[in-house]
XYZ file of N, CA and C in Angstrom:
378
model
N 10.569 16.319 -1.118
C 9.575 15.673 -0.296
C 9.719 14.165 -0.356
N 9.702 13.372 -1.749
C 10.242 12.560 -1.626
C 10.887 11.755 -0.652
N 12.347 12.686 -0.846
C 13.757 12.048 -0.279
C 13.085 11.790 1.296
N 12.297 12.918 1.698
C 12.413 12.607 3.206
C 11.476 11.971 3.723
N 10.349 11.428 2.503
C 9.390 10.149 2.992
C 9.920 8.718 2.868
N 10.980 9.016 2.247
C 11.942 7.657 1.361
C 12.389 7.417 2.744
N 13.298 8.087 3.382
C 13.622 8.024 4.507
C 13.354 7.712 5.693
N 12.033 8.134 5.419
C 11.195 8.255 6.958
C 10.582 6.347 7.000
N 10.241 6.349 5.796
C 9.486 4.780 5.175
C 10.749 3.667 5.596
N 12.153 4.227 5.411
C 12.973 3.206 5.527
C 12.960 2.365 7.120
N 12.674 3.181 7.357
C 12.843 2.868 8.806
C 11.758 2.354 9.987
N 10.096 1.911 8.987
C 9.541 0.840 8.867
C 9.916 -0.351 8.819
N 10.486 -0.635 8.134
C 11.083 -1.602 7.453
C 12.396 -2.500 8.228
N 12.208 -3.677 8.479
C 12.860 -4.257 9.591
C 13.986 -4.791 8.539
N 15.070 -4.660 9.189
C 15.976 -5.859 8.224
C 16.338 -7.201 7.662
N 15.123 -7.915 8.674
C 15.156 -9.277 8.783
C 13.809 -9.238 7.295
N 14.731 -10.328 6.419
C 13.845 -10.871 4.969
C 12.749 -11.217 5.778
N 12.099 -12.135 6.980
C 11.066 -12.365 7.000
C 9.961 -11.671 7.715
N 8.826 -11.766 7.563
C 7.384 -11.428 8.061
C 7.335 -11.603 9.296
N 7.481 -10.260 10.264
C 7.091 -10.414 11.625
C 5.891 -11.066 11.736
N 6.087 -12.072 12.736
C 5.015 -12.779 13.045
C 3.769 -11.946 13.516
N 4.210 -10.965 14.395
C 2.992 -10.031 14.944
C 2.205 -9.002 13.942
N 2.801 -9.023 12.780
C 2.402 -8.157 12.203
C 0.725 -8.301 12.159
N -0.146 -7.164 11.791
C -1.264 -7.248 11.877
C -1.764 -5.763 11.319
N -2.194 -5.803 9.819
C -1.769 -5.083 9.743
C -3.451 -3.970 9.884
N -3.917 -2.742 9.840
C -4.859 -2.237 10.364
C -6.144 -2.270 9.889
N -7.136 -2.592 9.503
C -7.767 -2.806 9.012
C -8.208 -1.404 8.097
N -8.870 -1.608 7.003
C -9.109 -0.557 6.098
C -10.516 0.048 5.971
N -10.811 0.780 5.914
C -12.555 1.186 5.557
C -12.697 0.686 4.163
N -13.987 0.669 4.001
C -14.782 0.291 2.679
C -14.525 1.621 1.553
N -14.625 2.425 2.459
C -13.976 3.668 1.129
C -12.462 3.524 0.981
N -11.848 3.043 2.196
C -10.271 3.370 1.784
C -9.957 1.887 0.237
N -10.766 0.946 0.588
C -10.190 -0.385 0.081
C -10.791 0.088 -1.457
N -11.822 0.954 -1.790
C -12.198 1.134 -2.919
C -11.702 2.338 -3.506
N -10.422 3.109 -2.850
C -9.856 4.517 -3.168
C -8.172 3.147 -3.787
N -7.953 2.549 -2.668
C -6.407 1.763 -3.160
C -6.477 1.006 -4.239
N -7.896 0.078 -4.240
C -8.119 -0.382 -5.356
C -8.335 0.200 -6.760
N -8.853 1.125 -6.829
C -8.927 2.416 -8.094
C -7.726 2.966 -8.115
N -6.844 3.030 -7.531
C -5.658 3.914 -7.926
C -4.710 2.928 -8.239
N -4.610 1.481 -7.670
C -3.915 0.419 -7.954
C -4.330 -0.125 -9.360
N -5.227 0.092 -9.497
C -6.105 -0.080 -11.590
C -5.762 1.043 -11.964
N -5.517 2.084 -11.848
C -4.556 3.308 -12.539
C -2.955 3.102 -12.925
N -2.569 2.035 -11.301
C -1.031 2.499 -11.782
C -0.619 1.357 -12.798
N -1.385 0.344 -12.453
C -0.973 -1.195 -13.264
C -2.182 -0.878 -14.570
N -2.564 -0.212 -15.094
C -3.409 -0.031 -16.368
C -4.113 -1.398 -16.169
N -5.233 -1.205 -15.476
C -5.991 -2.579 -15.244
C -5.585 -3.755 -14.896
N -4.384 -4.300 -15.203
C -3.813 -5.228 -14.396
C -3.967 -6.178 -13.475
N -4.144 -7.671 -12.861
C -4.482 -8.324 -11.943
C -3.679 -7.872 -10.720
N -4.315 -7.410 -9.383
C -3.541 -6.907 -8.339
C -3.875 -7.356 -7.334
N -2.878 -7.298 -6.151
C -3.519 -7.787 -4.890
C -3.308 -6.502 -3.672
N -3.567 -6.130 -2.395
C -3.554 -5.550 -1.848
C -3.049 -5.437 -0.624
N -2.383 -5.287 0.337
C -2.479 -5.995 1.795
C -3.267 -5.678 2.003
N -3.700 -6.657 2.932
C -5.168 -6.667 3.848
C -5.710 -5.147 4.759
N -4.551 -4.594 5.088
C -5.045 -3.553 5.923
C -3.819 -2.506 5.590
N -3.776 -1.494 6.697
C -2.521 -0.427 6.233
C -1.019 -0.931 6.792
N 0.119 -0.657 6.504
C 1.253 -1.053 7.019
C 1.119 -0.171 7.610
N 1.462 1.042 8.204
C 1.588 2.014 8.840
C 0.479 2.731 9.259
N 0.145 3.323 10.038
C -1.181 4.318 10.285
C -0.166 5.580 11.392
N 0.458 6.626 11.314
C 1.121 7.366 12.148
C 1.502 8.707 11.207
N 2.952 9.941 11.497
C 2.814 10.764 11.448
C 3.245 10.677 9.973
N 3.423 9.531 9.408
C 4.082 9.712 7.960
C 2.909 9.765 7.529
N 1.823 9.368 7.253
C 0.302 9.409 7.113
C -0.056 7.631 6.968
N -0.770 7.067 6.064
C -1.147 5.683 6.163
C -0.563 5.073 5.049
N 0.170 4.190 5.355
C 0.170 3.287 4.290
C -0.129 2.000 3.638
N -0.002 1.631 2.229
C -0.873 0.456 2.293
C -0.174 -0.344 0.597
N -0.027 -1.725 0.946
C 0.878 -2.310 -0.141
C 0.113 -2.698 -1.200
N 0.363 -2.563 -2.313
C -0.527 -3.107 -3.340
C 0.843 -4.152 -4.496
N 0.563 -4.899 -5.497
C 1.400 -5.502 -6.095
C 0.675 -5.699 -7.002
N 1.524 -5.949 -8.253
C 0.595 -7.048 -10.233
C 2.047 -7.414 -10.342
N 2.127 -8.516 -10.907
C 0.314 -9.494 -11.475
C 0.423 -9.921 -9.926
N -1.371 -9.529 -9.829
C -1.513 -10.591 -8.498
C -0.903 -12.171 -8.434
N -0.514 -12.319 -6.885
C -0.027 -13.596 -6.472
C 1.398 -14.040 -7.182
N 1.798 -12.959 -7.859
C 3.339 -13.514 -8.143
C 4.439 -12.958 -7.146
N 4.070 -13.085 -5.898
C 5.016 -12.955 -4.683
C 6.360 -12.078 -5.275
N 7.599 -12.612 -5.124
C 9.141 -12.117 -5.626
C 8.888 -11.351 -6.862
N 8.169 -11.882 -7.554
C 8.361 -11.215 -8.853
C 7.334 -10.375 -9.437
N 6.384 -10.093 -8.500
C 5.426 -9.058 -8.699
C 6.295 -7.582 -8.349
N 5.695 -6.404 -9.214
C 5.966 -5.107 -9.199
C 4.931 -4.731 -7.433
N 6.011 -4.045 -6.873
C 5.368 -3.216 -5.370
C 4.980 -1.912 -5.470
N 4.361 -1.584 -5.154
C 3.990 -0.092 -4.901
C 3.709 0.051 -3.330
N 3.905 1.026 -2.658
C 3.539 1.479 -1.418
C 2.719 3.064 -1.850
N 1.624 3.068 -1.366
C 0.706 4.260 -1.494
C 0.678 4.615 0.035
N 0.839 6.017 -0.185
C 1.112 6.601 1.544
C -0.447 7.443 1.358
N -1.411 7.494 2.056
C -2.779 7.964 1.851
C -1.885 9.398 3.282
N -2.535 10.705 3.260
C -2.597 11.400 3.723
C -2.869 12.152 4.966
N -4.259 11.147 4.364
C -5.184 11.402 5.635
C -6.118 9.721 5.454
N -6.997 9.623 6.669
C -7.609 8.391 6.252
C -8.824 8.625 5.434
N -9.511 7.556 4.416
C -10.744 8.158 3.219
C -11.741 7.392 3.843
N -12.623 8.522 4.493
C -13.839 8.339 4.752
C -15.361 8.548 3.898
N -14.765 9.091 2.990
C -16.147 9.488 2.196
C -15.500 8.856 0.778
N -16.692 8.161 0.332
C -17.141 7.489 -1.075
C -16.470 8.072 -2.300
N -16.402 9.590 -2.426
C -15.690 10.547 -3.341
C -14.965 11.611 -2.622
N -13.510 11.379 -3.619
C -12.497 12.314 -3.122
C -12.349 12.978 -4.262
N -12.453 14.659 -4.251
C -12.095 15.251 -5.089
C -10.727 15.580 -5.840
N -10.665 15.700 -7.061
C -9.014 15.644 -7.340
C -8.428 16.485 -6.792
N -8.921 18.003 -5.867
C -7.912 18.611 -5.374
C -7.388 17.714 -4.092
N -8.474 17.103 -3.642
C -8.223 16.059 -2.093
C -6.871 14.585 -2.326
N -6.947 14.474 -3.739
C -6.462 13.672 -3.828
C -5.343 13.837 -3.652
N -4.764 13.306 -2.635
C -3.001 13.754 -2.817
C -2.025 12.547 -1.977
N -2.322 11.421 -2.604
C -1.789 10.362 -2.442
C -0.099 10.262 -2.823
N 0.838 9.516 -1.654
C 1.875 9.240 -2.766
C 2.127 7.856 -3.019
N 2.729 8.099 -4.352
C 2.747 6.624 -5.204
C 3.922 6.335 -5.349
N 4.772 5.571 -4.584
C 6.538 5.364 -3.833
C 6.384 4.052 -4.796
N 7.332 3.726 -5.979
C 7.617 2.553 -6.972
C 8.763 2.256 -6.645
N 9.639 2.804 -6.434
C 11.405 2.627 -6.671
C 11.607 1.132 -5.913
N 12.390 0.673 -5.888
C 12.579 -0.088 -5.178
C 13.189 -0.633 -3.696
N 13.714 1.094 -3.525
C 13.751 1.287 -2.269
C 12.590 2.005 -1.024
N 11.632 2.123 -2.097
C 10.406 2.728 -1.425
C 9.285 1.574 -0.885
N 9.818 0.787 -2.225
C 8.883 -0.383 -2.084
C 9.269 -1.008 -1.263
N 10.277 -1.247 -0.319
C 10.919 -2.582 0.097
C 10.261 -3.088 1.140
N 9.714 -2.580 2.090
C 9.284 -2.701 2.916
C 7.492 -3.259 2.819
N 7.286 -3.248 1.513
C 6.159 -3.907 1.002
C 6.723 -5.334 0.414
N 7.725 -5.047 -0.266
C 8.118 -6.268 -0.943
C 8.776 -7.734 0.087
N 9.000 -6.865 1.040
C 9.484 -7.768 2.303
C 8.462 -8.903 2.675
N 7.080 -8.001 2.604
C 5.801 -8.753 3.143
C 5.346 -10.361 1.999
N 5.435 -9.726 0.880
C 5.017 -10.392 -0.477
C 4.942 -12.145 -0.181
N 6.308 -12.387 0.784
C 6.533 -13.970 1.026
C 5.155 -14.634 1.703
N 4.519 -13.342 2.263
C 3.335 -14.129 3.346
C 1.714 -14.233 2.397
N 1.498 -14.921 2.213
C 0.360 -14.846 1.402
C -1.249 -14.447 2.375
N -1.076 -15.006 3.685
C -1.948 -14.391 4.293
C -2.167 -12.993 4.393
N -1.105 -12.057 4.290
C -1.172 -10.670 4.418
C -1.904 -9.780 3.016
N -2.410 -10.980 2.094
C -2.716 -9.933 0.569
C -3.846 -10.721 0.289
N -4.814 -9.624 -0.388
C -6.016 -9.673 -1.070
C -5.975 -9.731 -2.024
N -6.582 -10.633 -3.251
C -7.005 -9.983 -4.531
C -7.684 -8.742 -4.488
N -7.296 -8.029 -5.398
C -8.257 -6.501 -5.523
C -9.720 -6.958 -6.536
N -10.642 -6.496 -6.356
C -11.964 -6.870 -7.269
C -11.790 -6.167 -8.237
């Protein structure tokens, strides 16, 4: 499953090092920003993190959305891309609901890490 989200994700991902100007990226619900943020304090064990502002993707791969630690260290922050499933509308997701994926490698990430140069595109996480 992996291999063929690895795949599918690659091809997000523009080849040009810089930040499409148009990018924009979708805005998030109040439950989704408090589901990325809790799972982004899971993967970095509390850690200072930042978030993109909205989802990179919203389509048939499901949603995705960039998170990074230590916050604000651009290049040299660790990426994660979390692919959400479905979108989180309700306050509590049960652990069977939960079925997020958590893409680290660095070819999963890249397409997050691409963004990292733009500082407008990332949030501190609370």
């Amino acid at each position: 499953m992996l291999l063929a989200v690895g795949a599918v994700l690659s091809g997000c991902a523009s080849s040009d090092a810089q930040t499409p100007p148009a990018l924009r990226p979708i805005p998030l619900t109040a439950s989704e920003i408090a589901y990325v943020e809790q799972t982004a304090a899971v993967v970095y064990r509390r850690a200072s993190v930042d978030r993109l502002a909205g989802l990179l993707f919203s389509d048939e791969r499901g949603h995705g959305v960039c998170v990074r630690s230590p916050a604000g260290a651009g290049d040299t922050a660790d990426y994660t891309l979390l692919v959400l499933q479905r979108r989180v509308v309700e306050d509590f997701i049960s652990q069977a609901d939960d079925d997020v994926l958590i893409l680290r490698s660095a070819a999963e990430a890249a397409p997050c890490r691409r963004l990292g140069a733009d500082p407008r595109l990332w949030v501190r996480a609370r």
